[in-house]
């Protein structure tokens, strides 16, 4: 198989994100879903990608093999071919969000942050916008008060970020984060539904 420049960009991006769906590839690279599926399938057949079906009624995901990561020029290791079921929805929402936020600036994925940092607490991603370094967190469910306070304590002490943006799924999570971030004016809270324009997410946010 002769790899195109776009193939290499797709492989490189997938390895940055760890795993993605065909719809995300379609949106990111502005190519049709059917064309994206055919190309991803071909990359799987030739050993550059690995496909994994997690849930019967939800999209499968694609991740790079060692061969795919190396040929793309990525300096990140190829991930293990498994998905933590508890993180499936969260991780894919982070990918969706990164596609939107990249229109505003440079996105640094968690895998890149983890490789380049010795810091224990790493955000879901970082957005570089207008000279500001913004930590991005995605919260789909309520966290324990202790865990949230621990994270806010870290951001209070950290000098690495100019702002912290939380993207939440519901009013209950919004209220929880808002309470924990009291007097931290550099913490901004947004509804995922407003950014992703996801009708299902929008309905969930109104619960």
Short mmCIF file of C-alpha atoms in Angstrom, two decimals:
data_model
loop_
_atom_site.label_atom_id
_atom_site.label_comp_id
_atom_site.label_asym_id
_atom_site.label_seq_id
_atom_site.Cartn_x
_atom_site.Cartn_y
_atom_site.Cartn_z
CA UNK A 1 0.00 0.00 0.00
CA UNK A 2 1.32 3.42 -0.98
CA UNK A 3 0.76 5.78 1.94
CA UNK A 4 -0.30 9.31 1.10
CA UNK A 5 0.64 12.45 3.01
CA UNK A 6 -2.88 12.47 4.41
CA UNK A 7 -2.51 8.87 5.57
CA UNK A 8 0.60 9.83 7.51
CA UNK A 9 -1.20 12.81 9.07
CA UNK A 10 -4.09 10.57 10.07
CA UNK A 11 -1.77 8.01 11.67
CA UNK A 12 0.17 10.74 13.48
CA UNK A 13 -3.02 12.30 14.83
CA UNK A 14 -4.54 8.99 15.92
CA UNK A 15 -1.41 8.14 17.87
CA UNK A 16 -1.53 11.54 19.60
CA UNK A 17 -5.14 10.95 20.65
CA UNK A 18 -4.57 7.25 21.54
CA UNK A 19 -7.82 6.09 19.94
CA UNK A 20 -10.52 7.66 17.78
CA UNK A 21 -13.68 6.79 15.84
CA UNK A 22 -14.24 6.93 12.09
CA UNK A 23 -16.57 9.92 12.53
CA UNK A 24 -13.84 11.82 14.36
CA UNK A 25 -11.37 11.13 11.55
CA UNK A 26 -13.99 12.31 9.07
CA UNK A 27 -14.55 15.56 10.96
CA UNK A 28 -10.90 16.25 11.70
CA UNK A 29 -9.70 15.75 8.13
CA UNK A 30 -12.88 16.92 6.38
CA UNK A 31 -13.44 13.75 4.39
CA UNK A 32 -16.61 11.70 4.06
CA UNK A 33 -17.43 9.04 6.61
CA UNK A 34 -17.54 6.26 4.01
CA UNK A 35 -14.21 7.35 2.49
CA UNK A 36 -12.72 7.58 6.00
CA UNK A 37 -13.93 4.08 6.83
CA UNK A 38 -12.47 2.59 3.64
CA UNK A 39 -9.10 4.23 4.29
CA UNK A 40 -8.96 3.21 7.94
CA UNK A 41 -9.90 -0.34 7.04
CA UNK A 42 -7.09 -0.45 4.49
CA UNK A 43 -4.63 0.89 7.07
CA UNK A 44 -5.77 -1.88 9.42
CA UNK A 45 -5.33 -4.59 6.76
CA UNK A 46 -1.79 -3.35 6.07
CA UNK A 47 -0.87 -3.36 9.75
CA UNK A 48 -0.71 0.37 10.45
CA UNK A 49 -3.85 0.51 12.58
CA UNK A 50 -5.69 -1.78 14.99
CA UNK A 51 -9.48 -1.67 15.28
CA UNK A 52 -11.37 -2.54 18.41
CA UNK A 53 -15.11 -2.85 18.96
CA UNK A 54 -15.91 -1.99 22.58
CA UNK A 55 -19.71 -1.92 22.77
CA UNK A 56 -22.18 -3.44 20.34
CA UNK A 57 -24.27 -0.26 20.05
CA UNK A 58 -21.43 2.27 20.08
CA UNK A 59 -18.68 3.17 17.60
CA UNK A 60 -15.56 1.07 17.43
CA UNK A 61 -12.17 2.75 17.74
CA UNK A 62 -8.89 2.76 15.88
CA UNK A 63 -5.42 3.01 17.36
CA UNK A 64 -1.93 2.87 15.90
CA UNK A 65 0.24 -0.20 15.81
CA UNK A 66 3.96 0.17 16.37
CA UNK A 67 4.38 0.10 12.59
CA UNK A 68 1.82 2.88 12.15
CA UNK A 69 3.29 5.08 14.86
CA UNK A 70 6.82 4.74 13.51
CA UNK A 71 5.99 5.43 9.88
CA UNK A 72 3.95 8.51 10.83
CA UNK A 73 7.03 10.09 12.40
CA UNK A 74 5.43 10.20 15.85
CA UNK A 75 7.77 10.31 18.83
CA UNK A 76 5.06 8.73 21.01
CA UNK A 77 5.05 5.01 21.65
CA UNK A 78 2.20 2.98 20.17
CA UNK A 79 -0.46 2.40 22.84
CA UNK A 80 -1.45 -1.00 24.16
CA UNK A 81 -4.42 -2.34 22.23
CA UNK A 82 -7.06 -2.14 24.92
CA UNK A 83 -9.55 0.44 26.13
CA UNK A 84 -10.48 1.07 29.74
CA UNK A 85 -14.27 0.76 29.60
CA UNK A 86 -14.72 3.33 32.36
CA UNK A 87 -12.83 5.91 30.29
CA UNK A 88 -14.33 5.17 26.86
CA UNK A 89 -16.95 7.95 26.80
CA UNK A 90 -14.66 10.46 28.48
CA UNK A 91 -11.71 9.86 26.17
CA UNK A 92 -13.81 10.21 23.03
CA UNK A 93 -15.38 13.44 24.33
CA UNK A 94 -11.86 14.79 24.84
CA UNK A 95 -11.10 13.98 21.20
CA UNK A 96 -14.31 15.69 20.07
CA UNK A 97 -13.44 18.73 22.15
CA UNK A 98 -9.87 18.87 20.86
CA UNK A 99 -11.13 19.02 17.26
CA UNK A 100 -13.24 22.07 18.16
CA UNK A 101 -10.61 23.82 20.29
CA UNK A 102 -7.89 23.39 17.68
CA UNK A 103 -9.78 26.01 15.68
CA UNK A 104 -8.77 28.50 18.39
CA UNK A 105 -5.13 27.52 18.92
CA UNK A 106 -2.66 24.70 19.38
CA UNK A 107 -3.82 21.54 21.16
CA UNK A 108 -1.43 19.44 23.23
CA UNK A 109 -2.82 15.99 23.92
CA UNK A 110 -2.57 14.19 27.25
CA UNK A 111 -0.21 11.58 25.77
CA UNK A 112 2.17 14.36 24.76
CA UNK A 113 1.90 16.01 28.17
CA UNK A 114 2.52 12.72 29.92
CA UNK A 115 5.65 12.07 27.87
CA UNK A 116 7.09 15.54 28.36
CA UNK A 117 6.18 16.08 31.99
CA UNK A 118 7.09 14.66 35.37
CA UNK A 119 4.10 16.37 36.97
CA UNK A 120 1.77 13.94 38.71
CA UNK A 121 -1.51 15.66 37.87
CA UNK A 122 -1.95 16.09 34.13
CA UNK A 123 -5.01 17.73 32.52
CA UNK A 124 -6.99 16.13 29.71
CA UNK A 125 -5.25 18.47 27.32
CA UNK A 126 -3.72 21.91 26.98
CA UNK A 127 -4.76 24.70 24.63
CA UNK A 128 -2.25 27.36 23.64
CA UNK A 129 -4.32 30.41 22.68
CA UNK A 130 -3.30 34.05 22.30
CA UNK A 131 -0.10 33.38 24.22
CA UNK A 132 -1.97 31.76 27.11
CA UNK A 133 -1.48 28.19 28.29
CA UNK A 134 -4.86 26.79 29.24
CA UNK A 135 -5.38 23.49 31.08
CA UNK A 136 -8.49 21.70 29.79
CA UNK A 137 -10.54 19.27 31.87
CA UNK A 138 -13.57 17.24 30.79
CA UNK A 139 -15.96 16.11 33.52
CA UNK A 140 -18.89 13.88 32.57
CA UNK A 141 -19.81 12.71 36.06
CA UNK A 142 -19.67 14.09 39.57
CA UNK A 143 -16.40 13.44 41.37
CA UNK A 144 -15.87 13.01 45.07
CA UNK A 145 -15.45 16.30 46.87
CA UNK A 146 -12.02 15.16 48.05
CA UNK A 147 -10.74 14.43 44.52
CA UNK A 148 -12.04 17.71 43.15
CA UNK A 149 -10.53 19.71 45.99
CA UNK A 150 -7.22 17.94 45.41
CA UNK A 151 -7.23 18.95 41.75
CA UNK A 152 -8.21 22.55 42.54
CA UNK A 153 -5.46 22.69 45.14
CA UNK A 154 -2.99 21.64 42.47
CA UNK A 155 -4.14 24.36 40.09
CA UNK A 156 -3.95 26.97 42.86
CA UNK A 157 -0.28 26.14 43.39
CA UNK A 158 0.65 25.54 39.76
CA UNK A 159 2.47 28.23 37.80
CA UNK A 160 2.22 26.25 34.56
CA UNK A 161 -1.19 27.50 33.42
CA UNK A 162 -2.76 30.91 32.87
CA UNK A 163 -6.29 29.54 32.95
CA UNK A 164 -8.18 26.29 33.58
CA UNK A 165 -11.19 25.45 31.41
CA UNK A 166 -13.68 22.85 32.63
CA UNK A 167 -16.13 21.34 30.15
CA UNK A 168 -19.00 19.61 31.93
CA UNK A 169 -21.91 17.41 30.93
CA UNK A 170 -24.66 18.55 33.29
CA UNK A 171 -25.81 21.25 35.68
CA UNK A 172 -25.03 19.01 38.64
CA UNK A 173 -21.39 18.73 37.55
CA UNK A 174 -21.30 22.47 36.72
CA UNK A 175 -22.46 23.35 40.24
CA UNK A 176 -19.94 20.97 41.78
CA UNK A 177 -16.99 22.45 39.86
CA UNK A 178 -18.19 26.00 40.45
CA UNK A 179 -18.30 25.37 44.19
CA UNK A 180 -14.83 23.84 44.26
CA UNK A 181 -13.39 26.70 42.17
CA UNK A 182 -14.81 29.48 44.29
CA UNK A 183 -12.51 32.55 44.31
CA UNK A 184 -10.44 31.02 41.47
CA UNK A 185 -11.35 33.50 38.72
CA UNK A 186 -8.98 31.83 36.26
CA UNK A 187 -11.17 28.71 36.24
CA UNK A 188 -13.81 28.89 33.50
CA UNK A 189 -16.69 26.42 33.21
CA UNK A 190 -18.51 25.53 29.98
CA UNK A 191 -21.17 23.04 28.98
CA UNK A 192 -19.92 20.45 26.50
CA UNK A 193 -23.25 20.73 24.70
CA UNK A 194 -22.54 24.36 23.84
CA UNK A 195 -19.21 23.50 22.25
CA UNK A 196 -19.94 20.16 20.60
CA UNK A 197 -23.52 20.98 19.57
CA UNK A 198 -24.45 17.44 20.49
CA UNK A 199 -28.21 17.09 20.92
CA UNK A 200 -27.90 14.07 23.20
CA UNK A 201 -25.34 15.91 25.32
CA UNK A 202 -27.56 19.00 25.35
CA UNK A 203 -30.48 16.99 26.71
CA UNK A 204 -28.24 15.45 29.36
CA UNK A 205 -27.03 18.89 30.46
CA UNK A 206 -30.58 19.93 31.28
CA UNK A 207 -31.14 17.13 33.77
#
